Amino acid sequence: MPTPLMGLLLLLSAAAVPACALVIFLLLKNPARSPARVCGFTALLLGFSALAVYCYGWFSVTLGGPFPELCEDRTASGARLTSPEQDFWPLRNACVYSDGSTVEHLSASINVLVYVPAGLAAVLACATAFLARRARHLPEGTS
């Protein structure tokens, strides 16, 4: 993705995360609000936080992030490090050695900081749609 678009997404998500947190706080202070709204804003909070972490990691790799320190100078067979290859985060990053072997690195924190919140956001978005549809079909005065 082009750098201006990723920068815009980073700024948007960095502004949306505290705004969603504030709205959730205000919704929870007033218990008369529907649970669908709380689920919806929680889905937005998780989605925007995953987007912010992804964009931050993308900029980190694009600007020469911390990946090269993960490569060892030599493999167990004695081959020298030729070059580290970085793809856009969180795609695989590889250490290329002189004998043609590669060692790929994919941080476990990517699963925790990007994929889990994004997946939870999708699940909560579906739950929000279900709760909103259910609330529409219930007669007034029932729960």
XYZ file of N, CA, C and O in Angstrom:
572
model
N 0.837 -1.174 0.000
C 0.000 0.000 0.000
C 0.883 1.238 0.000
O 1.937 1.237 0.592
N 0.403 2.276 -0.608
C 1.201 3.496 -0.609
C 1.292 4.096 0.794
O 0.398 3.987 1.621
N 2.413 4.760 1.021
C 2.694 5.323 2.336
C 1.652 6.358 2.781
O 1.251 6.322 3.948
N 1.173 7.264 1.924
C 0.167 8.220 2.406
C -1.124 7.546 2.881
O -1.720 7.967 3.867
N -1.536 6.486 2.191
C -2.749 5.775 2.604
C -2.552 5.107 3.961
O -3.428 5.181 4.827
N -1.398 4.483 4.155
C -1.137 3.840 5.443
C -1.041 4.881 6.551
O -1.489 4.653 7.672
N -0.464 6.036 6.257
C -0.398 7.108 7.246
C -1.779 7.617 7.613
O -2.066 7.864 8.786
N -2.641 7.762 6.613
C -4.008 8.206 6.864
C -4.759 7.179 7.708
O -5.474 7.540 8.646
N -4.591 5.898 7.387
C -5.240 4.846 8.177
C -4.723 4.818 9.611
O -5.490 4.602 10.550
N -3.423 5.057 9.783
C -2.854 5.088 11.135
C -3.429 6.252 11.932
O -3.812 6.083 13.091
N -3.507 7.424 11.329
C -4.073 8.580 12.028
C -5.551 8.374 12.345
O -6.009 8.701 13.447
N -6.294 7.833 11.389
C -7.713 7.581 11.600
C -7.930 6.596 12.738
O -8.751 6.831 13.626
N -7.193 5.511 12.725
C -7.379 4.498 13.767
C -6.876 4.982 15.116
O -7.473 4.675 16.151
N -5.806 5.777 15.127
C -5.303 6.302 16.398
C -6.294 7.289 17.017
O -6.367 7.413 18.239
N -7.066 7.979 16.205
C -8.087 8.882 16.730
C -9.369 8.140 17.090
O -10.076 8.524 18.031
N -9.678 7.075 16.365
C -10.934 6.355 16.582
C -10.903 5.474 17.830
O -11.945 5.277 18.454
N -9.750 4.945 18.187
C -9.673 4.056 19.351
C -10.093 4.775 20.634
O -10.974 4.286 21.355
N -9.522 5.948 20.980
C -9.996 6.604 22.203
C -11.447 7.094 22.099
O -12.169 7.097 23.093
N -11.872 7.473 20.896
C -13.264 7.904 20.730
C -14.224 6.744 20.997
O -15.244 6.915 21.688
N -13.905 5.561 20.488
C -14.743 4.388 20.738
C -14.724 4.011 22.217
O -15.756 3.634 22.778
N -13.558 4.105 22.847
C -13.467 3.794 24.277
C -14.333 4.752 25.094
O -15.009 4.336 26.038
N -14.338 6.018 24.725
C -15.164 7.006 25.429
C -16.650 6.712 25.235
O -17.429 6.767 26.195
N -17.050 6.367 24.024
C -18.452 6.058 23.764
C -18.878 4.816 24.545
O -19.970 4.774 25.126
N -18.020 3.797 24.590
C -18.343 2.587 25.357
C -18.498 2.928 26.835
O -19.426 2.466 27.500
N -17.602 3.752 27.356
C -17.691 4.170 28.757
C -19.012 4.888 29.026
O -19.692 4.616 30.018
N -19.394 5.786 28.133
C -20.651 6.520 28.315
C -21.872 5.604 28.180
O -22.866 5.776 28.893
N -21.800 4.629 27.276
C -22.910 3.685 27.133
C -23.057 2.795 28.361
O -24.171 2.445 28.758
N -21.933 2.418 28.964
C -21.999 1.553 30.142
C -22.459 2.311 31.387
O -22.980 1.700 32.322
N -22.267 3.624 31.416
C -22.748 4.419 32.550
C -24.265 4.491 32.562
O -24.868 4.620 33.621
N -24.893 4.409 31.406
C -26.342 4.449 31.308
C -26.835 3.045 30.934
O -26.814 2.678 29.768
N -27.292 2.263 31.921
C -27.657 0.870 31.641
C -28.913 0.710 30.787
O -29.226 -0.396 30.377
N -29.628 1.775 30.489
C -30.841 1.664 29.682
C -30.529 1.469 28.197
O -31.418 1.183 27.415
N -29.270 1.647 27.792
C -28.907 1.500 26.381
C -28.944 0.025 25.975
O -28.772 -0.873 26.776
N -29.119 -0.204 24.699
C -29.207 -1.581 24.206
C -27.823 -2.231 24.168
O -26.817 -1.556 23.906
N -27.764 -3.527 24.395
C -26.475 -4.223 24.324
C -25.890 -4.238 22.915
O -24.691 -4.385 22.738
N -26.750 -4.061 21.912
C -26.253 -4.057 20.534
C -25.316 -2.882 20.297
O -24.312 -3.012 19.593
N -25.613 -1.744 20.883
C -24.745 -0.581 20.707
C -23.396 -0.794 21.367
O -22.360 -0.424 20.816
N -23.407 -1.374 22.565
C -22.140 -1.640 23.260
C -21.309 -2.631 22.455
O -20.102 -2.437 22.268
N -21.945 -3.688 21.948
C -21.221 -4.671 21.116
C -20.688 -4.017 19.849
O -19.568 -4.303 19.426
N -21.474 -3.155 19.244
C -21.050 -2.489 18.014
C -19.838 -1.606 18.229
O -18.877 -1.647 17.448
N -19.863 -0.804 19.281
C -18.720 0.061 19.533
C -17.508 -0.723 20.024
O -16.373 -0.338 19.754
N -17.728 -1.850 20.688
C -16.601 -2.707 21.071
C -15.967 -3.331 19.832
O -14.745 -3.437 19.739
N -16.797 -3.699 18.865
C -16.267 -4.222 17.597
C -15.445 -3.153 16.884
O -14.360 -3.437 16.350
N -15.947 -1.925 16.875
C -15.180 -0.835 16.266
C -13.868 -0.590 17.003
O -12.827 -0.380 16.371
N -13.910 -0.618 18.328
C -12.699 -0.426 19.127
C -11.650 -1.484 18.799
O -10.478 -1.162 18.551
N -12.055 -2.748 18.758
C -11.107 -3.825 18.455
C -10.605 -3.746 17.019
O -9.420 -3.957 16.750
N -11.488 -3.428 16.089
C -11.077 -3.319 14.687
C -10.094 -2.187 14.454
O -9.077 -2.358 13.775
N -10.380 -1.028 15.027
C -9.471 0.107 14.856
C -8.148 -0.103 15.590
O -7.100 0.338 15.117
N -8.176 -0.801 16.731
C -6.903 -1.053 17.421
C -6.046 -2.039 16.628
O -4.829 -1.871 16.543
N -6.667 -3.049 16.017
C -5.903 -3.969 15.166
C -5.329 -3.230 13.959
O -4.181 -3.455 13.562
N -6.111 -2.328 13.385
C -5.633 -1.532 12.250
C -4.471 -0.631 12.651
O -3.497 -0.502 11.911
N -4.548 -0.027 13.821
C -3.467 0.848 14.285
C -2.175 0.066 14.479
O -1.099 0.516 14.074
N -2.261 -1.125 15.074
C -1.060 -1.937 15.285
C -0.489 -2.401 13.949
O 0.726 -2.393 13.744
N -1.373 -2.786 13.016
C -0.898 -3.212 11.701
C -0.170 -2.078 10.986
O 0.915 -2.268 10.440
N -0.767 -0.890 10.974
C -0.144 0.257 10.292
C 1.176 0.639 10.946
O 2.152 0.953 10.264
N 1.224 0.600 12.274
C 2.465 0.908 12.976
C 3.556 -0.101 12.600
O 4.697 0.284 12.330
N 3.211 -1.381 12.557
C 4.183 -2.400 12.152
C 4.617 -2.239 10.712
O 5.783 -2.443 10.367
N 3.688 -1.855 9.846
C 4.021 -1.646 8.441
C 5.036 -0.519 8.305
O 6.016 -0.639 7.573
N 4.807 0.586 9.025
C 5.765 1.689 8.991
C 7.095 1.281 9.605
O 8.156 1.686 9.136
N 7.073 0.467 10.647
C 8.305 0.015 11.276
C 9.163 -0.766 10.291
O 10.373 -0.556 10.202
N 8.535 -1.666 9.548
C 9.285 -2.461 8.571
C 9.713 -1.598 7.391
O 10.844 -1.697 6.906
N 8.843 -0.733 6.921
C 9.169 0.122 5.776
C 10.332 1.051 6.086
O 11.179 1.310 5.228
N 10.408 1.535 7.300
C 11.467 2.456 7.686
C 12.691 1.747 8.273
O 13.542 2.378 8.879
N 12.791 0.418 8.090
C 13.960 -0.331 8.559
C 13.851 -0.738 10.006
O 14.731 -0.456 10.810
N 12.763 -1.416 10.324
C 12.470 -1.800 11.702
C 13.449 -2.772 12.318
O 14.546 -2.989 11.818
N 13.062 -3.404 13.398
C 13.969 -4.192 14.222
C 14.308 -5.578 13.684
O 15.031 -6.316 14.315
N 13.823 -5.933 12.517
C 13.991 -7.304 12.050
C 15.440 -7.777 11.890
O 15.742 -8.893 12.279
N 16.375 -7.000 11.348
C 17.709 -7.552 11.096
C 18.408 -8.117 12.328
O 19.262 -8.981 12.204
N 18.055 -7.696 13.535
C 18.691 -8.256 14.717
C 18.309 -9.710 14.953
O 18.954 -10.411 15.711
N 17.253 -10.198 14.300
C 16.827 -11.579 14.482
C 17.707 -12.558 13.712
O 17.724 -13.739 14.015
N 18.433 -12.099 12.723
C 19.262 -12.979 11.901
C 20.584 -13.281 12.607
O 21.233 -12.382 13.142
N 20.974 -14.541 12.569
C 22.280 -14.925 13.098
C 23.321 -14.733 12.006
O 23.027 -14.805 10.818
N 24.578 -14.512 12.402
C 25.644 -14.284 11.418
C 25.945 -15.530 10.603
O 26.292 -15.447 9.431
N 25.824 -16.694 11.228
C 26.112 -17.965 10.545
C 25.071 -19.006 10.934
O 24.541 -18.981 12.038
N 24.812 -19.930 10.008
C 23.915 -21.049 10.311
C 24.703 -22.145 11.004
O 25.926 -22.036 11.172
N 24.031 -23.218 11.380
C 24.700 -24.346 12.027
C 25.687 -25.014 11.073
O 26.697 -25.581 11.512
N 25.445 -24.935 9.761
C 26.360 -25.526 8.780
C 27.514 -24.599 8.435
O 28.401 -24.963 7.671
N 27.521 -23.378 8.982
C 28.623 -22.446 8.760
C 28.416 -21.448 7.648
O 29.326 -20.685 7.326
N 27.235 -21.427 7.028
C 26.973 -20.486 5.934
C 26.803 -19.077 6.494
O 26.182 -18.888 7.533
N 27.383 -18.100 5.791
C 27.302 -16.705 6.225
C 25.963 -16.084 5.833
O 25.361 -16.469 4.838
N 25.584 -15.080 6.587
C 24.374 -14.327 6.284
C 24.626 -13.472 5.046
O 25.568 -12.694 4.996
N 23.781 -13.651 4.027
C 23.896 -12.850 2.811
C 23.094 -11.561 2.954
O 23.628 -10.476 2.782
N 21.815 -11.708 3.285
C 20.981 -10.508 3.443
C 19.684 -10.853 4.159
O 19.160 -11.946 3.994
N 19.188 -9.925 4.954
C 17.827 -10.094 5.472
C 16.836 -9.524 4.470
O 17.097 -8.492 3.852
N 15.738 -10.212 4.259
C 14.701 -9.732 3.345
C 13.450 -9.457 4.159
O 12.944 -10.341 4.837
N 12.973 -8.223 4.080
C 11.762 -7.855 4.782
C 10.641 -7.613 3.788
O 10.824 -6.901 2.802
N 9.511 -8.235 4.044
C 8.305 -7.941 3.291
C 7.442 -7.068 4.174
O 7.744 -6.852 5.343
N 6.371 -6.571 3.613
C 5.510 -5.709 4.401
C 4.939 -6.481 5.575
O 4.452 -7.588 5.442
N 5.011 -5.848 6.722
C 4.608 -6.470 7.972
C 3.126 -6.771 7.930
O 2.379 -5.980 7.379
N 2.628 -7.839 8.424
C 3.246 -8.931 9.151
C 3.580 -10.124 8.282
O 3.518 -11.250 8.735
N 3.895 -9.913 7.041
C 4.285 -11.034 6.199
C 5.643 -11.564 6.630
O 6.325 -10.982 7.454
N 6.028 -12.653 6.035
C 7.263 -13.309 6.463
C 8.492 -12.452 6.189
O 8.593 -11.809 5.163
N 9.402 -12.505 7.121
C 10.709 -11.881 6.970
C 11.725 -13.011 6.992
O 11.610 -13.928 7.798
N 12.703 -12.960 6.119
C 13.617 -14.087 5.983
C 15.068 -13.637 6.056
O 15.430 -12.555 5.612
N 15.899 -14.504 6.630
C 17.348 -14.335 6.623
C 17.866 -15.261 5.524
O 17.644 -16.467 5.569
N 18.543 -14.705 4.533
C 19.060 -15.491 3.416
C 20.545 -15.720 3.645
O 21.299 -14.771 3.890
N 20.983 -16.982 3.552
C 22.377 -17.360 3.807
C 23.072 -17.748 2.517
O 22.438 -18.022 1.496
N 24.395 -17.774 2.549
C 25.196 -17.978 1.343
C 25.003 -19.357 0.719
O 25.235 -19.519 -0.474
N 24.572 -20.351 1.483
C 24.354 -21.677 0.889
C 22.954 -21.819 0.286
O 22.564 -22.886 -0.148
N 22.194 -20.719 0.241
C 20.863 -20.728 -0.361
C 19.742 -20.999 0.623
O 18.572 -20.939 0.258
N 20.072 -21.288 1.857
C 19.027 -21.557 2.844
C 18.439 -20.255 3.363
O 19.076 -19.205 3.334
N 17.212 -20.341 3.808
C 16.543 -19.183 4.387
C 15.914 -19.582 5.712
O 15.488 -20.728 5.890
N 15.873 -18.652 6.623
C 15.190 -18.841 7.896
C 14.140 -17.752 7.976
O 14.472 -16.571 7.964
N 12.877 -18.172 8.035
C 11.794 -17.196 8.060
C 11.381 -16.899 9.493
O 11.407 -17.767 10.353
N 11.009 -15.663 9.728
C 10.572 -15.218 11.048
C 9.192 -14.600 10.936
O 8.947 -13.782 10.072
N 8.312 -14.995 11.827
C 6.990 -14.396 11.952
C 6.700 -14.299 13.434
O 6.575 -15.305 14.122
N 6.626 -13.105 13.940
C 6.475 -12.880 15.371
C 5.133 -13.397 15.875
O 4.105 -13.222 15.232
N 5.172 -14.031 17.049
C 3.930 -14.510 17.665
C 3.060 -13.359 18.137
O 1.844 -13.499 18.272
N 3.669 -12.204 18.384
C 2.881 -11.063 18.838
C 1.931 -10.564 17.760
O 0.948 -9.891 18.057
N 2.181 -10.899 16.501
C 1.279 -10.506 15.421
C -0.085 -11.156 15.644
O -1.127 -10.521 15.495
N -0.078 -12.428 16.028
C -1.339 -13.120 16.284
C -2.109 -12.463 17.418
O -3.320 -12.333 17.359
N -1.402 -12.051 18.451
C -2.063 -11.480 19.621
C -2.521 -10.053 19.365
O -3.625 -9.670 19.745
N -1.705 -9.253 18.704
C -1.990 -7.831 18.565
C -2.789 -7.455 17.319
O -3.351 -6.366 17.267
N -2.823 -8.323 16.312
C -3.540 -7.984 15.078
C -4.664 -8.972 14.798
O -5.833 -8.583 14.688
N -4.350 -10.246 14.678
C -5.347 -11.217 14.243
C -6.437 -11.471 15.276
O -7.604 -11.586 14.918
N -6.087 -11.553 16.545
C -7.099 -11.818 17.576
C -8.089 -10.655 17.690
O -9.303 -10.877 17.642
N -7.622 -9.400 17.829
C -8.616 -8.312 17.870
C -9.435 -8.184 16.589
O -10.628 -7.884 16.646
N -8.824 -8.415 15.446
C -9.576 -8.334 14.191
C -10.634 -9.432 14.119
O -11.768 -9.197 13.685
N -10.289 -10.629 14.554
C -11.265 -11.719 14.584
C -12.383 -11.460 15.573
O -13.564 -11.707 15.283
N -12.025 -10.963 16.756
C -13.051 -10.623 17.744
C -13.952 -9.499 17.242
O -15.155 -9.491 17.511
N -13.389 -8.553 16.513
C -14.194 -7.473 15.937
C -15.212 -8.031 14.948
O -16.370 -7.604 14.942
N -14.806 -8.993 14.145
C -15.729 -9.597 13.190
C -16.839 -10.367 13.909
O -18.017 -10.282 13.543
N -16.479 -11.103 14.951
C -17.477 -11.858 15.724
C -18.447 -10.893 16.403
O -19.669 -11.110 16.392
N -17.922 -9.830 17.000
C -18.796 -8.857 17.663
C -19.673 -8.107 16.671
O -20.803 -7.730 16.998
N -19.193 -7.873 15.467
C -20.027 -7.228 14.446
C -21.212 -8.129 14.082
O -22.347 -7.654 13.939
N -20.963 -9.436 13.981
C -22.051 -10.371 13.713
C -23.019 -10.423 14.892
O -24.242 -10.464 14.704
N -22.482 -10.427 16.115
C -23.340 -10.430 17.305
C -24.163 -9.154 17.382
O -25.336 -9.183 17.779
N -23.591 -8.035 16.986
C -24.326 -6.766 16.973
C -25.496 -6.830 15.994
O -26.610 -6.398 16.317
N -25.243 -7.360 14.823
C -26.315 -7.482 13.831
C -27.419 -8.397 14.347
O -28.618 -8.102 14.192
N -27.044 -9.491 14.992
C -28.038 -10.414 15.550
C -28.848 -9.739 16.653
O -30.082 -9.832 16.678
N -28.166 -9.053 17.574
C -28.867 -8.386 18.677
C -29.766 -7.261 18.181
O -30.872 -7.063 18.695
N -29.325 -6.523 17.200
C -30.145 -5.436 16.662
C -31.384 -5.986 15.962
O -32.486 -5.451 16.115
N -31.228 -7.058 15.212
C -32.375 -7.667 14.532
C -33.344 -8.248 15.547
O -34.556 -8.123 15.415
N -32.807 -8.879 16.581
C -33.645 -9.464 17.630
C -34.411 -8.380 18.386
O -35.586 -8.544 18.711
N -33.763 -7.259 18.670
C -34.420 -6.167 19.385
C -35.530 -5.543 18.538
O -36.520 -5.068 19.084
N -35.381 -5.527 17.241
C -36.403 -4.972 16.358
C -37.653 -5.824 16.334
O -38.767 -5.327 16.208
N -37.490 -7.148 16.456
C -38.624 -8.054 16.344
C -39.323 -8.317 17.664
O -40.379 -8.931 17.678
N -38.744 -7.875 18.786
C -39.394 -8.071 20.079
C -40.483 -7.026 20.265
O -40.281 -5.847 19.964
N -41.627 -7.427 20.811
C -42.665 -6.428 21.111
C -42.213 -5.514 22.253
O -41.365 -5.878 23.052
N -42.756 -4.331 22.313
C -42.406 -3.368 23.370
C -42.781 -3.939 24.731
O -43.811 -4.578 24.901
N -41.927 -3.672 25.707
C -42.207 -4.085 27.074
C -41.736 -5.486 27.418
O -41.898 -5.925 28.533
N -41.138 -6.216 26.486
C -40.601 -7.551 26.794
C -39.096 -7.483 26.744
O -38.501 -6.598 26.183
N -38.473 -8.491 27.340
C -37.009 -8.500 27.329
C -36.461 -9.783 26.791
O -37.065 -10.703 26.492
